[in-house]
PDB file of C-alpha atoms and ligand atoms in Angstrom:
ATOM      1  CA  UNK A  95       0.176  -0.206   0.128  1.00 97.00           C
ATOM      2  CA  UNK A  96       1.009   3.263  -0.807  1.00 98.00           C
ATOM      3  CA  UNK A  97       1.060   6.015   2.376  1.00 99.00           C
ATOM      4  CA  UNK A  98       1.942   9.822   2.779  1.00 99.00           C
ATOM      5  CA  UNK A  99       3.985  10.964   5.129  1.00 99.00           C
ATOM      6  CA  UNK A 100       3.456  14.585   6.414  1.00 99.00           C
ATOM      7  CA  UNK A 101       6.084  15.893   8.683  1.00 99.00           C
ATOM      8  CA  UNK A 102       5.061  18.672  11.376  1.00 98.00           C
ATOM      9  CA  UNK A 103       1.447  17.491  10.365  1.00 99.00           C
ATOM     10  CA  UNK A 104       0.562  17.600  14.708  1.00 98.00           C
ATOM     11  CA  UNK A 105      -0.297  21.403  13.881  1.00 98.00           C
ATOM     12  CA  UNK A 106      -0.895  24.176  11.436  1.00 98.00           C
ATOM     13  CA  UNK A 107      -0.475  23.118   7.744  1.00 98.00           C
ATOM     14  CA  UNK A 108       0.609  19.870   8.356  1.00 99.00           C
ATOM     15  CA  UNK A 109      -2.288  18.746  10.111  1.00 98.00           C
ATOM     16  CA  UNK A 110      -4.797  20.405   7.642  1.00 99.00           C
ATOM     17  CA  UNK A 111      -2.133  18.411   4.675  1.00 99.00           C
ATOM     18  CA  UNK A 112      -2.264  14.919   6.704  1.00 99.00           C
ATOM     19  CA  UNK A 113      -6.244  15.589   7.159  1.00 99.00           C
ATOM     20  CA  UNK A 114      -6.610  16.476   3.499  1.00 99.00           C
ATOM     21  CA  UNK A 115      -4.157  13.450   1.974  1.00 99.00           C
ATOM     22  CA  UNK A 116      -6.287  11.270   4.508  1.00 99.00           C
ATOM     23  CA  UNK A 117      -9.852  12.185   2.387  1.00 98.00           C
ATOM     24  CA  UNK A 118      -7.670  11.786  -0.940  1.00 98.00           C
ATOM     25  CA  UNK A 119      -7.437   8.264  -0.476  1.00 98.00           C
ATOM     26  CA  UNK A 120      -4.142   7.934   1.535  1.00 98.00           C
ATOM     27  CA  UNK A 121      -2.967   6.315   4.840  1.00 99.00           C
ATOM     28  CA  UNK A 122      -1.059   9.098   6.428  1.00 99.00           C
ATOM     29  CA  UNK A 123       1.762   9.118   8.588  1.00 99.00           C
ATOM     30  CA  UNK A 124       1.698  12.065  11.618  1.00 99.00           C
ATOM     31  CA  UNK A 125       4.971  12.759  12.020  1.00 99.00           C
ATOM     32  CA  UNK A 126       5.508  15.173  14.828  1.00 98.00           C
ATOM     33  CA  UNK A 127       8.257  16.509  17.508  1.00 98.00           C
ATOM     34  CA  UNK A 128       6.859  16.554  20.698  1.00 98.00           C
ATOM     35  CA  UNK A 129       3.284  17.505  20.873  1.00 98.00           C
ATOM     36  CA  UNK A 130       2.041  13.962  21.663  1.00 98.00           C
ATOM     37  CA  UNK A 131      -1.819  15.175  22.216  1.00 98.00           C
ATOM     38  CA  UNK A 132      -2.361  16.898  19.308  1.00 98.00           C
ATOM     39  CA  UNK A 133      -0.772  14.256  16.770  1.00 98.00           C
ATOM     40  CA  UNK A 134      -3.274  12.073  18.289  1.00 98.00           C
ATOM     41  CA  UNK A 135      -5.899  14.424  17.402  1.00 98.00           C
ATOM     42  CA  UNK A 136      -5.006  14.388  14.034  1.00 99.00           C
ATOM     43  CA  UNK A 137      -4.992  10.952  14.096  1.00 99.00           C
ATOM     44  CA  UNK A 138      -8.641  10.900  15.723  1.00 98.00           C
ATOM     45  CA  UNK A 139      -9.736  13.703  13.097  1.00 98.00           C
ATOM     46  CA  UNK A 140      -8.568  11.542  10.307  1.00 99.00           C
ATOM     47  CA  UNK A 141      -9.950   7.901  11.512  1.00 98.00           C
ATOM     48  CA  UNK A 142     -13.551   9.666  12.629  1.00 98.00           C
ATOM     49  CA  UNK A 143     -13.682  10.952   9.371  1.00 98.00           C
ATOM     50  CA  UNK A 144     -13.445   7.311   7.566  1.00 98.00           C
ATOM     51  CA  UNK A 145      -9.089   7.368   6.549  1.00 98.00           C
ATOM     52  CA  UNK A 146      -6.004   5.630   8.004  1.00 98.00           C
ATOM     53  CA  UNK A 147      -3.682   7.611   9.857  1.00 99.00           C
ATOM     54  CA  UNK A 148      -0.758   7.035  12.355  1.00 98.00           C
ATOM     55  CA  UNK A 149       1.448   9.384  14.719  1.00 98.00           C
ATOM     56  CA  UNK A 150       5.154   8.949  14.365  1.00 98.00           C
ATOM     57  CA  UNK A 151       7.281  10.875  17.099  1.00 98.00           C
ATOM     58  CA  UNK A 152      10.823  12.196  15.869  1.00 98.00           C
ATOM     59  CA  UNK A 153      12.844  14.959  15.750  1.00 98.00           C
ATOM     60  CA  UNK A 154      13.129  15.638  11.849  1.00 98.00           C
ATOM     61  CA  UNK A 155      16.371  17.021  12.307  1.00 98.00           C
ATOM     62  CA  UNK A 156      18.025  14.224  14.371  1.00 98.00           C
ATOM     63  CA  UNK A 157      19.875  11.933  12.189  1.00 98.00           C
ATOM     64  CA  UNK A 158      19.857   8.799  14.611  1.00 98.00           C
ATOM     65  CA  UNK A 159      15.761   9.561  15.317  1.00 98.00           C
ATOM     66  CA  UNK A 160      14.852   9.623  11.869  1.00 98.00           C
ATOM     67  CA  UNK A 161      17.016   6.543  11.030  1.00 98.00           C
ATOM     68  CA  UNK A 162      15.259   4.368  13.984  1.00 98.00           C
ATOM     69  CA  UNK A 163      11.799   5.528  13.231  1.00 98.00           C
ATOM     70  CA  UNK A 164      12.024   4.729   9.519  1.00 98.00           C
ATOM     71  CA  UNK A 165      13.465   1.453   9.930  1.00 98.00           C
ATOM     72  CA  UNK A 166      10.914   0.830  12.439  1.00 98.00           C
ATOM     73  CA  UNK A 167       7.763   1.741  10.385  1.00 98.00           C
ATOM     74  CA  UNK A 168       9.534  -0.098   7.357  1.00 98.00           C
ATOM     75  CA  UNK A 169       9.910  -3.367   9.881  1.00 98.00           C
ATOM     76  CA  UNK A 170       6.080  -3.508  10.510  1.00 98.00           C
ATOM     77  CA  UNK A 171       5.433  -2.173   6.978  1.00 98.00           C
ATOM     78  CA  UNK A 172       6.856  -4.775   4.870  1.00 97.00           C
ATOM     79  CA  UNK A 173       4.976  -4.644   1.756  1.00 97.00           C
ATOM     80  CA  UNK A 174       4.207  -0.843   1.898  1.00 98.00           C
ATOM     81  CA  UNK A 175       5.957   2.349   0.910  1.00 98.00           C
ATOM     82  CA  UNK A 176       5.789   6.063   1.485  1.00 99.00           C
ATOM     83  CA  UNK A 177       5.094   7.139  -2.041  1.00 99.00           C
ATOM     84  CA  UNK A 178       4.301  10.991  -0.680  1.00 99.00           C
ATOM     85  CA  UNK A 179       6.522  12.819   1.007  1.00 99.00           C
ATOM     86  CA  UNK A 180       5.655  16.204   2.498  1.00 99.00           C
ATOM     87  CA  UNK A 181       8.607  18.159   4.098  1.00 99.00           C
ATOM     88  CA  UNK A 182       6.832  20.341   6.498  1.00 99.00           C
ATOM     89  CA  UNK A 183       8.163  20.788   9.864  1.00 99.00           C
ATOM     90  CA  UNK A 184       9.500  24.000  10.340  1.00 98.00           C
ATOM     91  CA  UNK A 185      10.729  26.623  13.175  1.00 98.00           C
ATOM     92  CA  UNK A 186      11.112  30.182  12.916  1.00 98.00           C
ATOM     93  CA  UNK A 187      13.730  31.783  15.488  1.00 98.00           C
ATOM     94  CA  UNK A 188      13.499  35.235  14.550  1.00 98.00           C
ATOM     95  CA  UNK A 189      16.069  38.367  15.314  1.00 98.00           C
ATOM     96  CA  UNK A 190      18.341  40.674  13.673  1.00 98.00           C
ATOM     97  CA  UNK A 191      21.562  38.591  12.240  1.00 98.00           C
ATOM     98  CA  UNK A 192      23.673  41.545  14.592  1.00 98.00           C
ATOM     99  CA  UNK A 193      21.912  39.755  17.719  1.00 99.00           C
ATOM    100  CA  UNK A 194      21.800  36.201  16.400  1.00 99.00           C
ATOM    101  CA  UNK A 195      22.912  33.493  18.699  1.00 98.00           C
ATOM    102  CA  UNK A 196      24.290  30.653  17.080  1.00 98.00           C
ATOM    103  CA  UNK A 197      21.332  28.285  18.338  1.00 98.00           C
ATOM    104  CA  UNK A 198      18.805  30.381  16.647  1.00 99.00           C
ATOM    105  CA  UNK A 199      20.886  29.493  13.658  1.00 99.00           C
ATOM    106  CA  UNK A 200      21.492  26.343  13.748  1.00 98.00           C
ATOM    107  CA  UNK A 201      18.383  25.077  15.169  1.00 98.00           C
ATOM    108  CA  UNK A 202      16.754  26.690  12.361  1.00 99.00           C
ATOM    109  CA  UNK A 203      18.895  25.296   9.788  1.00 99.00           C
ATOM    110  CA  UNK A 204      18.939  21.824  10.726  1.00 98.00           C
ATOM    111  CA  UNK A 205      15.410  21.240  10.662  1.00 99.00           C
ATOM    112  CA  UNK A 206      14.708  22.618   7.433  1.00 98.00           C
ATOM    113  CA  UNK A 207      17.773  21.520   5.769  1.00 99.00           C
ATOM    114  CA  UNK A 208      18.720  18.464   8.206  1.00 98.00           C
ATOM    115  CA  UNK A 209      14.837  17.629   8.024  1.00 98.00           C
ATOM    116  CA  UNK A 210      15.133  17.791   4.333  1.00 99.00           C
ATOM    117  CA  UNK A 211      18.186  15.870   3.927  1.00 98.00           C
ATOM    118  CA  UNK A 212      17.639  12.849   6.544  1.00 98.00           C
ATOM    119  CA  UNK A 213      14.301  11.936   5.591  1.00 98.00           C
ATOM    120  CA  UNK A 214      14.102  12.294   1.911  1.00 98.00           C
ATOM    121  CA  UNK A 215      17.094  10.828   1.285  1.00 98.00           C
ATOM    122  CA  UNK A 216      16.083   7.755   2.384  1.00 97.00           C
ATOM    123  CA  UNK A 217      12.414   7.463   1.414  1.00 98.00           C
ATOM    124  CA  UNK A 218      13.018   8.769  -2.280  1.00 98.00           C
ATOM    125  CA  UNK A 219      15.489   5.279  -3.012  1.00 98.00           C
ATOM    126  CA  UNK A 220      12.015   3.629  -2.438  1.00 97.00           C
ATOM    127  CA  UNK A 221      10.036   5.710  -4.640  1.00 98.00           C
ATOM    128  CA  UNK A 222      12.826   5.118  -7.151  1.00 98.00           C
ATOM    129  CA  UNK A 223      12.589   1.678  -6.972  1.00 98.00           C
ATOM    130  CA  UNK A 224       8.976   1.826  -7.618  1.00 98.00           C
ATOM    131  CA  UNK A 225       9.039   4.133 -10.116  1.00 98.00           C
ATOM    132  CA  UNK A 226       6.605   6.422  -8.567  1.00 98.00           C
ATOM    133  CA  UNK A 227       6.713   9.326  -5.811  1.00 99.00           C
ATOM    134  CA  UNK A 228       5.702  12.947  -5.188  1.00 99.00           C
ATOM    135  CA  UNK A 229       7.489  14.709  -2.824  1.00 99.00           C
ATOM    136  CA  UNK A 230       6.492  18.595  -1.594  1.00 99.00           C
ATOM    137  CA  UNK A 231       9.055  20.283   0.429  1.00 99.00           C
ATOM    138  CA  UNK A 232       7.360  23.520   2.471  1.00 99.00           C
ATOM    139  CA  UNK A 233       9.390  26.872   1.600  1.00 99.00           C
ATOM    140  CA  UNK A 234       8.182  30.305   2.588  1.00 98.00           C
ATOM    141  CA  UNK A 235       7.847  33.771   0.965  1.00 98.00           C
ATOM    142  CA  UNK A 236      10.871  34.499   3.262  1.00 98.00           C
ATOM    143  CA  UNK A 237      12.914  31.987   1.177  1.00 98.00           C
ATOM    144  CA  UNK A 238      12.126  33.746  -2.012  1.00 98.00           C
ATOM    145  CA  UNK A 239      12.401  37.147  -1.085  1.00 98.00           C
ATOM    146  CA  UNK A 240      14.169  37.289   2.244  1.00 98.00           C
ATOM    147  CA  UNK A 241      12.420  38.902   5.661  1.00 97.00           C
ATOM    148  CA  UNK A 242      14.021  40.913   7.831  1.00 98.00           C
ATOM    149  CA  UNK A 243      14.839  39.234  11.258  1.00 98.00           C
ATOM    150  CA  UNK A 244      14.919  35.978   9.442  1.00 98.00           C
ATOM    151  CA  UNK A 245      18.420  35.672   8.463  1.00 99.00           C
ATOM    152  CA  UNK A 246      18.456  32.169   9.644  1.00 99.00           C
ATOM    153  CA  UNK A 247      14.829  31.203   8.292  1.00 98.00           C
ATOM    154  CA  UNK A 248      15.308  33.003   4.812  1.00 99.00           C
ATOM    155  CA  UNK A 249      18.664  31.044   4.336  1.00 99.00           C
ATOM    156  CA  UNK A 250      16.872  27.349   5.215  1.00 99.00           C
ATOM    157  CA  UNK A 251      13.909  27.977   3.226  1.00 99.00           C
ATOM    158  CA  UNK A 252      15.934  29.503  -0.067  1.00 99.00           C
ATOM    159  CA  UNK A 253      18.398  26.411   0.800  1.00 99.00           C
ATOM    160  CA  UNK A 254      15.776  23.779   0.426  1.00 99.00           C
ATOM    161  CA  UNK A 255      14.676  25.610  -3.138  1.00 99.00           C
ATOM    162  CA  UNK A 256      18.025  24.745  -4.235  1.00 99.00           C
ATOM    163  CA  UNK A 257      17.780  21.213  -3.173  1.00 99.00           C
ATOM    164  CA  UNK A 258      14.357  20.553  -4.413  1.00 99.00           C
ATOM    165  CA  UNK A 259      15.662  21.702  -8.094  1.00 99.00           C
ATOM    166  CA  UNK A 260      18.746  19.613  -7.686  1.00 99.00           C
ATOM    167  CA  UNK A 261      16.720  16.581  -6.593  1.00 99.00           C
ATOM    168  CA  UNK A 262      14.108  17.039  -8.755  1.00 99.00           C
ATOM    169  CA  UNK A 263      16.170  16.489 -12.043  1.00 99.00           C
ATOM    170  CA  UNK A 264      18.391  13.667 -10.210  1.00 99.00           C
ATOM    171  CA  UNK A 265      15.042  11.622  -9.787  1.00 99.00           C
ATOM    172  CA  UNK A 266      12.997  12.602 -12.708  1.00 99.00           C
ATOM    173  CA  UNK A 267      14.369   9.549 -14.940  1.00 98.00           C
ATOM    174  CA  UNK A 268      12.269   7.711 -12.272  1.00 98.00           C
ATOM    175  CA  UNK A 269       9.052   9.179 -12.359  1.00 98.00           C
ATOM    176  CA  UNK A 270       9.354  10.765  -9.031  1.00 99.00           C
ATOM    177  CA  UNK A 271       8.698  14.278  -8.682  1.00 99.00           C
ATOM    178  CA  UNK A 272       9.825  17.308  -6.386  1.00 99.00           C
ATOM    179  CA  UNK A 273       8.259  20.468  -5.768  1.00 99.00           C
ATOM    180  CA  UNK A 274       8.299  22.976  -3.361  1.00 99.00           C
ATOM    181  CA  UNK A 275       5.382  24.854  -1.833  1.00 99.00           C
ATOM    182  CA  UNK A 276       6.091  28.720  -0.330  1.00 99.00           C
ATOM    183  CA  UNK A 277       2.819  30.248   1.542  1.00 98.00           C
ATOM    184  CA  UNK A 278       2.839  33.933   2.821  1.00 98.00           C
ATOM    185  CA  UNK A 279       1.124  34.437   5.440  1.00 98.00           C
ATOM    186  CA  UNK A 280      -0.882  31.394   6.738  1.00 98.00           C
ATOM    187  CA  UNK A 281      -3.077  31.202   9.997  1.00 98.00           C
ATOM    188  CA  UNK A 282      -1.098  28.820  12.619  1.00 98.00           C
ATOM    189  CA  UNK A 283       0.736  28.792  15.649  1.00 97.00           C
ATOM    190  CA  UNK A 284       3.592  30.149  14.078  1.00 96.00           C
ATOM    191  CA  UNK A 285       1.816  33.620  13.073  1.00 96.00           C
ATOM    192  CA  UNK A 286      -0.462  33.601  15.761  1.00 96.00           C
ATOM    193  CA  UNK A 287       1.730  36.592  17.796  1.00 94.00           C
ATOM    194  CA  UNK A 288       1.772  38.897  14.588  1.00 94.00           C
ATOM    195  CA  UNK A 289      -0.360  41.470  13.919  1.00 95.00           C
ATOM    196  CA  UNK A 290      -2.595  40.098  12.086  1.00 95.00           C
ATOM    197  CA  UNK A 291      -4.298  43.494  10.852  1.00 96.00           C
ATOM    198  CA  UNK A 292      -1.097  44.996   9.769  1.00 96.00           C
ATOM    199  CA  UNK A 293      -0.380  41.587   7.789  1.00 96.00           C
ATOM    200  CA  UNK A 294      -3.692  41.973   6.044  1.00 97.00           C
ATOM    201  CA  UNK A 295      -2.400  45.202   4.900  1.00 97.00           C
ATOM    202  CA  UNK A 296       0.843  43.902   2.935  1.00 96.00           C
ATOM    203  CA  UNK A 297      -1.676  41.187   1.198  1.00 98.00           C
ATOM    204  CA  UNK A 298      -3.083  42.366  -2.014  1.00 98.00           C
ATOM    205  CA  UNK A 299      -6.197  39.812  -1.206  1.00 98.00           C
ATOM    206  CA  UNK A 300      -6.393  41.545   2.273  1.00 98.00           C
ATOM    207  CA  UNK A 301      -6.557  38.098   4.466  1.00 98.00           C
ATOM    208  CA  UNK A 302      -4.096  35.972   5.866  1.00 98.00           C
ATOM    209  CA  UNK A 303      -4.477  32.302   4.234  1.00 98.00           C
ATOM    210  CA  UNK A 304      -6.082  29.228   5.851  1.00 98.00           C
ATOM    211  CA  UNK A 305      -3.945  25.674   6.135  1.00 98.00           C
ATOM    212  CA  UNK A 306      -6.768  24.499   3.718  1.00 98.00           C
ATOM    213  CA  UNK A 307      -6.055  26.446   0.713  1.00 99.00           C
ATOM    214  CA  UNK A 308      -1.989  24.851   1.187  1.00 99.00           C
ATOM    215  CA  UNK A 309      -3.466  21.594   1.571  1.00 99.00           C
ATOM    216  CA  UNK A 310      -5.296  22.090  -1.335  1.00 99.00           C
ATOM    217  CA  UNK A 311      -2.244  23.188  -3.319  1.00 99.00           C
ATOM    218  CA  UNK A 312      -0.303  20.350  -2.045  1.00 99.00           C
ATOM    219  CA  UNK A 313      -3.428  17.912  -2.896  1.00 99.00           C
ATOM    220  CA  UNK A 314      -2.928  18.717  -6.479  1.00 99.00           C
ATOM    221  CA  UNK A 315       0.652  18.388  -6.200  1.00 99.00           C
ATOM    222  CA  UNK A 316       0.710  15.065  -5.293  1.00 99.00           C
ATOM    223  CA  UNK A 317      -1.655  13.786  -7.650  1.00 98.00           C
ATOM    224  CA  UNK A 318      -1.545  11.817 -10.978  1.00 98.00           C
ATOM    225  CA  UNK A 319      -2.731  15.120 -12.781  1.00 98.00           C
ATOM    226  CA  UNK A 320       0.754  16.672 -11.662  1.00 98.00           C
ATOM    227  CA  UNK A 321       2.758  14.204 -13.186  1.00 98.00           C
ATOM    228  CA  UNK A 322       4.191  16.913 -15.288  1.00 98.00           C
ATOM    229  CA  UNK A 323       5.051  19.345 -12.478  1.00 99.00           C
ATOM    230  CA  UNK A 324       8.648  19.049 -10.886  1.00 99.00           C
ATOM    231  CA  UNK A 325      11.204  21.487 -10.270  1.00 99.00           C
ATOM    232  CA  UNK A 326       8.537  23.950  -9.610  1.00 99.00           C
ATOM    233  CA  UNK A 327       8.123  26.634  -6.695  1.00 99.00           C
ATOM    234  CA  UNK A 328       4.541  27.618  -6.431  1.00 99.00           C
ATOM    235  CA  UNK A 329       3.844  30.651  -4.088  1.00 99.00           C
ATOM    236  CA  UNK A 330       0.324  30.727  -2.286  1.00 99.00           C
ATOM    237  CA  UNK A 331       0.471  34.408  -0.340  1.00 98.00           C
ATOM    238  CA  UNK A 332      -2.620  36.280  -1.315  1.00 98.00           C
ATOM    239  CA  UNK A 333      -0.043  38.226  -3.743  1.00 98.00           C
ATOM    240  CA  UNK A 334       2.217  39.452  -1.940  1.00 97.00           C
ATOM    241  CA  UNK A 335       5.006  38.802  -4.311  1.00 95.00           C
TER     242      UNK A 335
HETATM  243  P1  LIG B 166       3.261  25.479  13.393  1.00 79.79           P
HETATM  244  O1  LIG B 166       1.918  25.786  13.741  1.00 79.79           O
HETATM  245  O2  LIG B 166       4.321  26.065  14.626  1.00 79.79           O
HETATM  246  O3  LIG B 166       3.460  23.836  13.313  1.00 79.79           O
HETATM  247  C1  LIG B 166       4.740  23.547  13.119  1.00 79.79           C
HETATM  248  C2  LIG B 166       4.863  21.749  13.023  1.00 79.79           C
HETATM  249  O4  LIG B 166       5.929  21.161  13.301  1.00 79.79           O
HETATM  250  C3  LIG B 166       4.632  20.918  14.590  1.00 79.79           C
HETATM  251  O5  LIG B 166       3.357  20.186  14.010  1.00 79.79           O
HETATM  252  C4  LIG B 166       5.723  20.457  15.354  1.00 79.79           C
HETATM  253  O6  LIG B 166       5.565  19.277  16.131  1.00 79.79           O
HETATM  254  C5  LIG B 166       6.406  20.706  14.052  1.00 79.79           C
HETATM  255  N1  LIG B 166       7.619  20.428  13.790  1.00 79.79           N
HETATM  256  C6  LIG B 166       8.361  21.496  14.510  1.00 79.79           C
HETATM  257  N2  LIG B 166      10.107  21.130  14.663  1.00 79.79           N
HETATM  258  C7  LIG B 166       9.816  19.651  14.371  1.00 79.79           C
HETATM  259  C8  LIG B 166      11.200  18.869  14.268  1.00 79.79           C
HETATM  260  N3  LIG B 166      12.215  19.365  14.683  1.00 79.79           N
HETATM  261  N4  LIG B 166      10.629  17.586  13.975  1.00 79.79           N
HETATM  262  C9  LIG B 166       9.472  17.356  13.759  1.00 79.79           C
HETATM  263  N5  LIG B 166       8.633  17.823  13.741  1.00 79.79           N
HETATM  264  C10 LIG B 166       8.817  19.478  14.270  1.00 79.79           C
HETATM  265  O7  LIG B 166       3.873  25.739  12.014  1.00 79.79           O
HETATM  266  P2  LIG B 166       3.049  25.534  10.668  1.00 79.79           P
HETATM  267  O8  LIG B 166       2.719  27.539  10.495  1.00 79.79           O
HETATM  268  O9  LIG B 166       2.211  25.000  10.213  1.00 79.79           O
HETATM  269  O10 LIG B 166       4.202  25.780   9.702  1.00 79.79           O
HETATM  270  C11 LIG B 166       4.149  24.582   8.949  1.00 79.79           C
HETATM  271  C12 LIG B 166       5.642  25.068   7.395  1.00 79.79           C
HETATM  272  O11 LIG B 166       5.226  25.933   6.642  1.00 79.79           O
HETATM  273  C13 LIG B 166       6.847  25.282   8.219  1.00 79.79           C
HETATM  274  O12 LIG B 166       7.887  24.663   7.258  1.00 79.79           O
HETATM  275  C14 LIG B 166       6.584  26.736   8.299  1.00 79.79           C
HETATM  276  O13 LIG B 166       8.462  27.588   7.793  1.00 79.79           O
HETATM  277  C15 LIG B 166       6.147  26.859   6.652  1.00 79.79           C
HETATM  278  N6  LIG B 166       5.337  28.152   6.605  1.00 79.79           N
HETATM  279  C16 LIG B 166       4.629  28.209   7.813  1.00 79.79           C
HETATM  280  C17 LIG B 166       3.860  30.002   6.869  1.00 79.79           C
HETATM  281  C18 LIG B 166       2.955  30.555   7.697  1.00 79.79           C
HETATM  282  O14 LIG B 166       2.199  31.725   7.791  1.00 79.79           O
HETATM  283  N7  LIG B 166       2.213  29.531   8.838  1.00 79.79           N
HETATM  284  C19 LIG B 166       4.217  30.501   6.135  1.00 79.79           C
HETATM  285  C20 LIG B 166       5.184  29.876   4.911  1.00 79.79           C
HETATM  286  C21 LIG B 166       5.652  28.795   5.568  1.00 79.79           C
HETATM  287  P3  LIG B 166       4.973  19.674  17.433  1.00 79.79           P
HETATM  288  O15 LIG B 166       3.850  20.375  17.620  1.00 79.79           O
HETATM  289  O16 LIG B 166       5.420  18.179  18.097  1.00 79.79           O
HETATM  290  O17 LIG B 166       6.113  20.460  18.115  1.00 79.79           O
END
């Protein structure tokens, strides 16, 4: 059976994506880092809607945890493979560069780029064997435009775009696609503390985006209809850039 894995699926965009992919018919692996209660809520909501899901805890930036979690999953699912991977887990630790602490830089880069690297290199191998796979990496308007106070986050999200474009060319002959979704301001815990009225003024469409709108885009990119789209960055930002 083909599974979809969504990292950072206990909350926000990841949760909406997990729920959407379950509605699309995928059994979903709901990854989370620490918030077990929230992850279980996502699994319960998917099951209540008639879908299939399991929560799997690991820190995407930790190679040992990633390897152990994937090995454990594979041993319980010898006939299954992950054909859809959404690298969504991300954090921000904003600071002007002159004041930035080493751990603010490192944790953001490790979560976005380390997470992509540790997980994708393992999962893409099976996709290539099956000549079938969809990878969607979640970047940001910050990775396209750069945002003051986010040198760490902008660097990580821009790096993710470069890695995605390179990987897309590596795996295209095996019918695996790799694309990037670059959201603008989307309602979630990550943006909850920002001045919502000030943000709306920056957005030509005059509102903050919904996680379900990002999930719908991801749903399309992983569908059979999107087989000819690879190596692309698709923005979803209300017209911000
Ligand atoms: P969020 O509400 O803060 O949720 C973050 C999710 O990532 C949680 O499920 C969290 O798990 C998980 N996570 C964080 N670090 C992790 C790690 N090391 N390993 C595994 N899981 C980890 O964030 P969001 O707003 O939904 O953002 C999701 C993605 O979209 C991020 O990559 C973010 O950069 C990107 N993005 C968001 C916006 C926006 O406006 N919201 C805009 C552009 C891009 P726990 O619950 O266990 O902590």
